[in-house]
Amino acid sequence: MKLFRHGLPGQEKPALIDPQGQARDLSGVIDDICAETLTPAGLQSLRAIDPQSLPLIATPGRIGVPFANPGKFICVGLNYADHAAEAGAEVPKEPILFTKWSRPTGANDPVVLPRQSLKTDWEVELGVIIGTQARYISREAALSHVAGYCVINDVSEREYQLERSGTWDKGKGCDTFGPIGPWLVTADEIPDPQNLDLWLEVNGKRFQNGNTRTMVFDVATLIHEISQFTTLYPGDIISTGTPPGVGMGQKPPVYLQPGDEMRLGIAGLGEQTQRVYAWDAALLD
């Protein structure tokens, strides 16, 4: 299934994409797509519904975050060896983990530059959404805890991340720096998360082309490793790292400017498009 939510912020309604690619309204069946919906029982209940019985949505409008009230937003750094090389860093011996403070935003919502930001960058990433509680999970059992997958743009302010004291979180958690979606694609539709093409363009120029098979630590390993440090719950998000081609790695570096447009996608998981804006608090609502 491809699940999504549409409508103004705070007023989103649940929906799905049927096998013919048409949007169908779920609001007569469930109030919203939430953590409980992402559990095996919740997803099985939705699978029992004939999509053709659901009302068509002619024009969904704004696409929101695919599920309400996301949990932890956990990210993985330098998880592609060629991206580590362009960053001038060693390939990590175990996953580098950090968190995003910001709440996720819709796939096509604005990206707002922080005040005086000069080095805001892009990163297309495979997102993993947890569906069942996981702590000290074996690698072999890890994928059974996945509800689904999505596209994430791990927008990053490199000066804040790398040139100021403290953790990476300063450059990763700025408002609007976590577009997610457009859909949550359930795990049964993605039999091999380690063979997905992913790409990103800025103003029509292709900067990132990669495949998840070149991850240093695959999805199962990441879930196993993260579960050694914290309990994962339904609705938690893992952003699994980016392939090469980020702005910081260009010669000379290229960073986002107001008016730029990012377009990115992952095979089978849909596409995002974001316009970049200078700081404006009104765009954060």
mmCIF file of C-alpha atoms in Angstrom:
data_model
loop_
_atom_site.group_PDB
_atom_site.id
_atom_site.type_symbol
_atom_site.label_atom_id
_atom_site.label_comp_id
_atom_site.label_asym_id
_atom_site.label_seq_id
_atom_site.Cartn_x
_atom_site.Cartn_y
_atom_site.Cartn_z
ATOM 1 C CA MET A 1 0.000 0.000 0.000
ATOM 2 C CA LYS A 2 0.934 3.613 -0.557
ATOM 3 C CA LEU A 3 -0.449 5.653 2.329
ATOM 4 C CA PHE A 4 -0.488 9.440 2.463
ATOM 5 C CA ARG A 5 -2.204 12.414 4.082
ATOM 6 C CA HIS A 6 -3.435 15.538 2.330
ATOM 7 C CA GLY A 7 -4.731 18.944 3.369
ATOM 8 C CA LEU A 8 -3.588 22.049 5.189
ATOM 9 C CA PRO A 9 -1.154 21.628 8.099
ATOM 10 C CA GLY A 10 -3.070 20.323 11.095
ATOM 11 C CA GLN A 11 -6.075 19.416 8.931
ATOM 12 C CA GLU A 12 -4.688 16.470 6.955
ATOM 13 C CA LYS A 13 -6.954 13.601 5.946
ATOM 14 C CA PRO A 14 -5.855 9.967 5.450
ATOM 15 C CA ALA A 15 -5.713 8.485 1.972
ATOM 16 C CA LEU A 16 -4.060 5.826 -0.160
ATOM 17 C CA ILE A 17 -2.980 5.298 -3.744
ATOM 18 C CA ASP A 18 -4.833 2.395 -5.347
ATOM 19 C CA PRO A 19 -3.189 -0.133 -7.712
ATOM 20 C CA GLN A 20 -4.258 2.011 -10.689
ATOM 21 C CA GLY A 21 -2.432 5.039 -9.264
ATOM 22 C CA GLN A 22 -5.571 6.893 -8.173
ATOM 23 C CA ALA A 23 -5.929 8.657 -4.823
ATOM 24 C CA ARG A 24 -8.607 7.216 -2.536
ATOM 25 C CA ASP A 25 -10.108 8.729 0.619
ATOM 26 C CA LEU A 26 -9.634 6.777 3.873
ATOM 27 C CA SER A 27 -11.358 9.278 6.169
ATOM 28 C CA GLY A 28 -14.556 7.202 6.266
ATOM 29 C CA VAL A 29 -12.555 4.234 7.560
ATOM 30 C CA ILE A 30 -9.984 5.740 9.927
ATOM 31 C CA ASP A 31 -9.659 9.144 11.555
ATOM 32 C CA ASP A 32 -5.995 9.467 10.636
ATOM 33 C CA ILE A 33 -2.855 7.513 9.815
ATOM 34 C CA CYS A 34 -0.980 7.283 13.114
ATOM 35 C CA ALA A 35 1.438 5.001 14.938
ATOM 36 C CA GLU A 36 -1.307 2.475 15.679
ATOM 37 C CA THR A 37 -2.142 2.313 11.966
ATOM 38 C CA LEU A 38 1.471 1.321 11.226
ATOM 39 C CA THR A 39 1.421 -1.789 13.431
ATOM 40 C CA PRO A 40 0.931 -5.171 11.745
ATOM 41 C CA ALA A 41 -2.686 -5.282 12.956
ATOM 42 C CA GLY A 42 -3.378 -1.757 11.739
ATOM 43 C CA LEU A 43 -1.924 -2.375 8.287
ATOM 44 C CA GLN A 44 -3.696 -5.719 7.973
ATOM 45 C CA SER A 45 -6.995 -3.985 8.690
ATOM 46 C CA LEU A 46 -6.350 -1.534 5.835
ATOM 47 C CA ARG A 47 -5.316 -4.321 3.465
ATOM 48 C CA ALA A 48 -8.707 -5.947 4.010
ATOM 49 C CA ILE A 49 -10.409 -2.929 2.420
ATOM 50 C CA ASP A 50 -11.171 -2.978 -1.300
ATOM 51 C CA PRO A 51 -9.595 0.256 -2.593
ATOM 52 C CA GLN A 52 -12.269 0.480 -5.283
ATOM 53 C CA SER A 53 -14.865 0.913 -2.535
ATOM 54 C CA LEU A 54 -13.224 4.115 -1.321
ATOM 55 C CA PRO A 55 -14.171 7.560 -2.714
ATOM 56 C CA LEU A 56 -11.853 8.984 -5.347
ATOM 57 C CA ILE A 57 -9.927 12.163 -4.556
ATOM 58 C CA ALA A 58 -9.850 14.261 -7.691
ATOM 59 C CA THR A 59 -7.181 16.711 -6.509
ATOM 60 C CA PRO A 60 -5.474 15.903 -3.209
ATOM 61 C CA GLY A 61 -3.872 19.336 -2.849
ATOM 62 C CA ARG A 62 -1.034 19.747 -0.344
ATOM 63 C CA ILE A 63 0.616 16.447 0.600
ATOM 64 C CA GLY A 64 1.405 16.257 4.306
ATOM 65 C CA VAL A 65 3.671 13.993 6.328
ATOM 66 C CA PRO A 66 2.424 10.434 5.595
ATOM 67 C CA PHE A 67 1.462 9.742 9.229
ATOM 68 C CA ALA A 68 0.530 11.897 12.198
ATOM 69 C CA ASN A 69 2.703 12.598 15.242
ATOM 70 C CA PRO A 70 5.958 10.944 14.130
ATOM 71 C CA GLY A 71 8.193 9.643 16.892
ATOM 72 C CA LYS A 72 11.975 9.822 17.073
ATOM 73 C CA PHE A 73 13.747 11.124 13.957
ATOM 74 C CA ILE A 74 17.033 9.196 13.932
ATOM 75 C CA CYS A 75 19.605 9.768 11.199
ATOM 76 C CA VAL A 76 22.740 7.977 10.011
ATOM 77 C CA GLY A 77 25.868 9.815 8.900
ATOM 78 C CA LEU A 78 28.452 8.833 6.269
ATOM 79 C CA ASN A 79 26.602 5.631 5.394
ATOM 80 C CA TYR A 80 27.777 5.547 1.761
ATOM 81 C CA ALA A 81 31.523 5.029 1.309
ATOM 82 C CA ASP A 82 31.703 7.359 -1.706
ATOM 83 C CA HIS A 83 29.895 10.104 0.226
ATOM 84 C CA ALA A 84 32.385 9.682 3.085
ATOM 85 C CA ALA A 85 35.176 10.118 0.523
ATOM 86 C CA GLU A 86 33.725 13.351 -0.884
ATOM 87 C CA ALA A 87 33.393 14.637 2.689
ATOM 88 C CA GLY A 88 37.041 13.786 3.386
ATOM 89 C CA ALA A 89 36.037 11.385 6.170
ATOM 90 C CA GLU A 90 36.908 7.795 6.963
ATOM 91 C CA VAL A 91 34.294 5.104 6.402
ATOM 92 C CA PRO A 92 32.817 4.537 9.874
ATOM 93 C CA LYS A 93 33.390 1.232 11.664
ATOM 94 C CA GLU A 94 29.932 1.403 13.209
ATOM 95 C CA PRO A 95 26.946 3.610 12.337
ATOM 96 C CA ILE A 96 27.223 7.328 13.113
ATOM 97 C CA LEU A 97 23.888 8.300 14.686
ATOM 98 C CA PHE A 98 22.333 11.708 15.293
ATOM 99 C CA THR A 99 18.834 13.120 15.607
ATOM 100 C CA LYS A 100 16.794 15.816 13.950
ATOM 101 C CA TRP A 101 15.143 18.196 16.408
ATOM 102 C CA SER A 102 12.752 19.545 13.803
ATOM 103 C CA ARG A 103 9.383 17.981 13.156
ATOM 104 C CA PRO A 104 9.068 16.423 9.678
ATOM 105 C CA THR A 105 7.399 18.438 6.935
ATOM 106 C CA GLY A 106 5.414 17.448 3.861
ATOM 107 C CA ALA A 107 7.185 16.280 0.724
ATOM 108 C CA ASN A 108 6.619 19.514 -1.177
ATOM 109 C CA ASP A 109 6.548 22.013 1.694
ATOM 110 C CA PRO A 110 8.948 24.992 1.620
ATOM 111 C CA VAL A 111 12.523 24.684 2.859
ATOM 112 C CA VAL A 112 13.327 27.831 4.825
ATOM 113 C CA LEU A 113 16.964 28.850 5.261
ATOM 114 C CA PRO A 114 17.993 29.813 8.802
ATOM 115 C CA ARG A 115 18.967 33.434 9.324
ATOM 116 C CA GLN A 116 22.439 34.169 7.928
ATOM 117 C CA SER A 117 22.782 30.631 6.595
ATOM 118 C CA LEU A 118 25.428 30.343 3.883
ATOM 119 C CA LYS A 119 25.942 26.580 3.633
ATOM 120 C CA THR A 120 22.586 24.809 3.521
ATOM 121 C CA ASP A 121 22.872 21.538 1.607
ATOM 122 C CA TRP A 122 20.706 18.712 0.244
ATOM 123 C CA GLU A 123 20.720 14.945 0.911
ATOM 124 C CA VAL A 124 18.308 12.437 -0.617
ATOM 125 C CA GLU A 125 17.854 9.475 1.737
ATOM 126 C CA LEU A 126 15.844 6.301 2.170
ATOM 127 C CA GLY A 127 13.540 6.620 5.172
ATOM 128 C CA VAL A 128 12.564 3.596 7.264
ATOM 129 C CA ILE A 129 9.378 3.746 9.358
ATOM 130 C CA ILE A 130 9.133 1.425 12.344
ATOM 131 C CA GLY A 131 5.932 -0.608 12.812
ATOM 132 C CA THR A 132 6.587 -2.723 15.902
ATOM 133 C CA GLN A 133 8.521 -2.086 19.094
ATOM 134 C CA ALA A 134 12.159 -3.149 18.856
ATOM 135 C CA ARG A 135 14.927 -3.376 21.474
ATOM 136 C CA TYR A 136 18.058 -5.540 21.189
ATOM 137 C CA ILE A 137 16.801 -6.924 17.884
ATOM 138 C CA SER A 138 18.905 -9.341 15.878
ATOM 139 C CA ARG A 139 19.911 -8.376 12.384
ATOM 140 C CA GLU A 140 17.975 -11.400 11.059
ATOM 141 C CA ALA A 141 14.722 -10.191 12.642
ATOM 142 C CA ALA A 142 15.218 -6.491 12.027
ATOM 143 C CA LEU A 143 13.210 -6.033 8.821
ATOM 144 C CA SER A 144 10.139 -7.625 10.431
ATOM 145 C CA HIS A 145 9.868 -4.428 12.516
ATOM 146 C CA VAL A 146 9.531 -2.161 9.453
ATOM 147 C CA ALA A 147 6.116 -0.748 8.582
ATOM 148 C CA GLY A 148 7.298 0.896 5.390
ATOM 149 C CA TYR A 149 9.679 3.176 3.526
ATOM 150 C CA CYS A 150 9.655 6.737 2.226
ATOM 151 C CA VAL A 151 11.755 9.481 0.642
ATOM 152 C CA ILE A 152 13.535 11.913 2.997
ATOM 153 C CA ASN A 153 15.524 15.047 2.207
ATOM 154 C CA ASP A 154 18.030 15.393 5.065
ATOM 155 C CA VAL A 155 18.556 19.119 4.556
ATOM 156 C CA SER A 156 21.720 20.196 6.406
ATOM 157 C CA GLU A 157 23.411 23.491 7.302
ATOM 158 C CA ARG A 158 27.105 22.560 6.968
ATOM 159 C CA GLU A 159 28.553 25.513 8.886
ATOM 160 C CA TYR A 160 26.311 24.740 11.853
ATOM 161 C CA GLN A 161 27.031 21.020 11.507
ATOM 162 C CA LEU A 162 30.812 21.019 11.059
ATOM 163 C CA GLU A 163 32.305 24.405 11.900
ATOM 164 C CA ARG A 164 30.630 25.214 15.198
ATOM 165 C CA SER A 165 31.249 23.382 18.456
ATOM 166 C CA GLY A 166 28.866 20.666 19.580
ATOM 167 C CA THR A 167 27.125 17.890 17.718
ATOM 168 C CA TRP A 168 25.942 17.535 14.129
ATOM 169 C CA ASP A 169 22.413 18.157 15.391
ATOM 170 C CA LYS A 170 22.879 21.950 15.176
ATOM 171 C CA GLY A 171 23.035 21.750 11.393
ATOM 172 C CA LYS A 172 20.493 18.986 10.988
ATOM 173 C CA GLY A 173 17.589 20.073 13.167
ATOM 174 C CA CYS A 174 16.694 23.496 11.757
ATOM 175 C CA ASP A 175 13.012 24.094 11.041
ATOM 176 C CA THR A 176 11.786 22.612 7.708
ATOM 177 C CA PHE A 177 14.926 20.454 7.366
ATOM 178 C CA GLY A 178 13.054 17.127 7.200
ATOM 179 C CA PRO A 179 10.704 16.748 4.203
ATOM 180 C CA ILE A 180 9.156 13.251 4.205
ATOM 181 C CA GLY A 181 6.966 11.446 1.680
ATOM 182 C CA PRO A 182 4.945 11.828 -0.464
ATOM 183 C CA TRP A 183 3.884 8.332 0.592
ATOM 184 C CA LEU A 184 4.634 5.710 3.158
ATOM 185 C CA VAL A 185 5.033 2.589 1.017
ATOM 186 C CA THR A 186 4.439 -0.522 3.095
ATOM 187 C CA ALA A 187 7.290 -2.980 3.419
ATOM 188 C CA ASP A 188 5.523 -5.731 1.455
ATOM 189 C CA GLU A 189 5.856 -3.572 -1.687
ATOM 190 C CA ILE A 190 9.625 -3.149 -1.211
ATOM 191 C CA PRO A 191 11.028 -6.698 -1.059
ATOM 192 C CA ASP A 192 14.651 -5.508 -1.183
ATOM 193 C CA PRO A 193 15.408 -2.100 0.379
ATOM 194 C CA GLN A 194 19.043 -2.586 -0.676
ATOM 195 C CA ASN A 195 18.359 -2.207 -4.384
ATOM 196 C CA LEU A 196 16.639 1.159 -4.767
ATOM 197 C CA ASP A 197 17.824 3.937 -7.080
ATOM 198 C CA LEU A 198 17.772 7.404 -5.506
ATOM 199 C CA TRP A 199 18.499 10.791 -7.045
ATOM 200 C CA LEU A 200 18.309 14.545 -6.476
ATOM 201 C CA GLU A 201 18.311 17.617 -8.739
ATOM 202 C CA VAL A 202 18.688 21.317 -7.970
ATOM 203 C CA ASN A 203 17.236 23.716 -10.544
ATOM 204 C CA GLY A 204 17.052 20.860 -13.035
ATOM 205 C CA LYS A 205 20.683 19.765 -12.653
ATOM 206 C CA ARG A 206 21.238 16.212 -11.456
ATOM 207 C CA PHE A 207 23.654 16.192 -8.520
ATOM 208 C CA GLN A 208 22.946 12.869 -6.802
ATOM 209 C CA ASN A 209 22.591 9.453 -8.424
ATOM 210 C CA GLY A 210 22.931 6.418 -6.203
ATOM 211 C CA ASN A 211 21.600 3.064 -5.140
ATOM 212 C CA THR A 212 20.975 1.755 -1.643
ATOM 213 C CA ARG A 213 23.084 -1.334 -2.366
ATOM 214 C CA THR A 214 26.190 0.791 -1.756
ATOM 215 C CA MET A 215 25.265 1.565 1.864
ATOM 216 C CA VAL A 216 28.034 0.824 4.367
ATOM 217 C CA PHE A 217 25.441 -0.510 6.835
ATOM 218 C CA ASP A 218 22.250 -1.926 5.328
ATOM 219 C CA VAL A 219 18.771 -1.298 6.730
ATOM 220 C CA ALA A 220 18.703 -4.491 8.792
ATOM 221 C CA THR A 221 22.062 -3.687 10.350
ATOM 222 C CA LEU A 222 20.978 -0.142 11.161
ATOM 223 C CA ILE A 223 17.823 -1.296 12.957
ATOM 224 C CA HIS A 224 19.841 -3.888 14.870
ATOM 225 C CA GLU A 225 22.498 -1.337 15.855
ATOM 226 C CA ILE A 226 20.080 1.436 16.838
ATOM 227 C CA SER A 227 18.042 -0.979 18.951
ATOM 228 C CA GLN A 228 21.131 -1.589 21.089
ATOM 229 C CA PHE A 229 20.921 2.022 22.298
ATOM 230 C CA THR A 230 17.223 2.876 22.392
ATOM 231 C CA THR A 231 13.824 1.260 22.058
ATOM 232 C CA LEU A 232 12.242 1.831 18.667
ATOM 233 C CA TYR A 233 8.481 2.329 18.583
ATOM 234 C CA PRO A 234 5.840 2.456 15.819
ATOM 235 C CA GLY A 235 6.129 5.802 14.079
ATOM 236 C CA ASP A 236 9.861 6.242 14.692
ATOM 237 C CA ILE A 237 11.828 7.293 11.609
ATOM 238 C CA ILE A 238 15.312 6.233 10.521
ATOM 239 C CA SER A 239 16.971 8.258 7.760
ATOM 240 C CA THR A 240 19.650 5.962 6.392
ATOM 241 C CA GLY A 241 22.287 8.239 4.852
ATOM 242 C CA THR A 242 22.930 9.818 1.462
ATOM 243 C CA PRO A 243 24.928 8.881 -1.643
ATOM 244 C CA PRO A 244 27.573 11.242 -3.091
ATOM 245 C CA GLY A 245 26.732 14.448 -4.906
ATOM 246 C CA VAL A 246 25.891 16.782 -2.032
ATOM 247 C CA GLY A 247 26.640 20.470 -2.415
ATOM 248 C CA MET A 248 29.529 20.343 0.046
ATOM 249 C CA GLY A 249 31.277 17.821 -2.212
ATOM 250 C CA GLN A 250 31.211 19.958 -5.368
ATOM 251 C CA LYS A 251 34.371 21.736 -6.512
ATOM 252 C CA PRO A 252 33.848 24.498 -5.563
ATOM 253 C CA PRO A 253 31.038 23.752 -3.073
ATOM 254 C CA VAL A 254 27.493 24.689 -4.095
ATOM 255 C CA TYR A 255 24.891 25.583 -1.491
ATOM 256 C CA LEU A 256 21.185 26.356 -1.598
ATOM 257 C CA GLN A 257 19.973 29.898 -2.276
ATOM 258 C CA PRO A 258 16.497 31.472 -1.997
ATOM 259 C CA GLY A 259 14.529 30.635 -5.123
ATOM 260 C CA ASP A 260 16.274 27.314 -5.749
ATOM 261 C CA GLU A 261 14.138 24.243 -6.403
ATOM 262 C CA MET A 262 15.048 20.739 -5.265
ATOM 263 C CA ARG A 263 13.512 17.682 -6.875
ATOM 264 C CA LEU A 264 14.320 14.208 -5.567
ATOM 265 C CA GLY A 265 13.009 10.680 -5.532
ATOM 266 C CA ILE A 266 13.533 6.993 -4.872
ATOM 267 C CA ALA A 267 12.363 4.180 -7.161
ATOM 268 C CA GLY A 268 8.928 2.999 -6.042
ATOM 269 C CA LEU A 269 8.641 5.572 -3.253
ATOM 270 C CA GLY A 270 7.662 8.691 -5.190
ATOM 271 C CA GLU A 271 9.146 12.155 -5.647
ATOM 272 C CA GLN A 272 9.449 15.401 -3.715
ATOM 273 C CA THR A 273 9.803 19.021 -4.893
ATOM 274 C CA GLN A 274 10.786 21.843 -2.536
ATOM 275 C CA ARG A 275 11.264 25.556 -3.160
ATOM 276 C CA VAL A 276 13.936 27.245 -1.023
ATOM 277 C CA TYR A 277 13.075 30.471 0.797
ATOM 278 C CA ALA A 278 14.956 33.026 2.870
ATOM 279 C CA TRP A 279 14.070 33.094 6.546
ATOM 280 C CA ASP A 280 10.399 33.909 7.101
ATOM 281 C CA ALA A 281 8.687 32.748 10.289
ATOM 282 C CA ALA A 282 5.314 32.777 8.518
ATOM 283 C CA LEU A 283 6.457 29.894 6.302
ATOM 284 C CA LEU A 284 6.996 27.678 9.356
ATOM 285 C CA ASP A 285 3.305 27.449 10.284
#
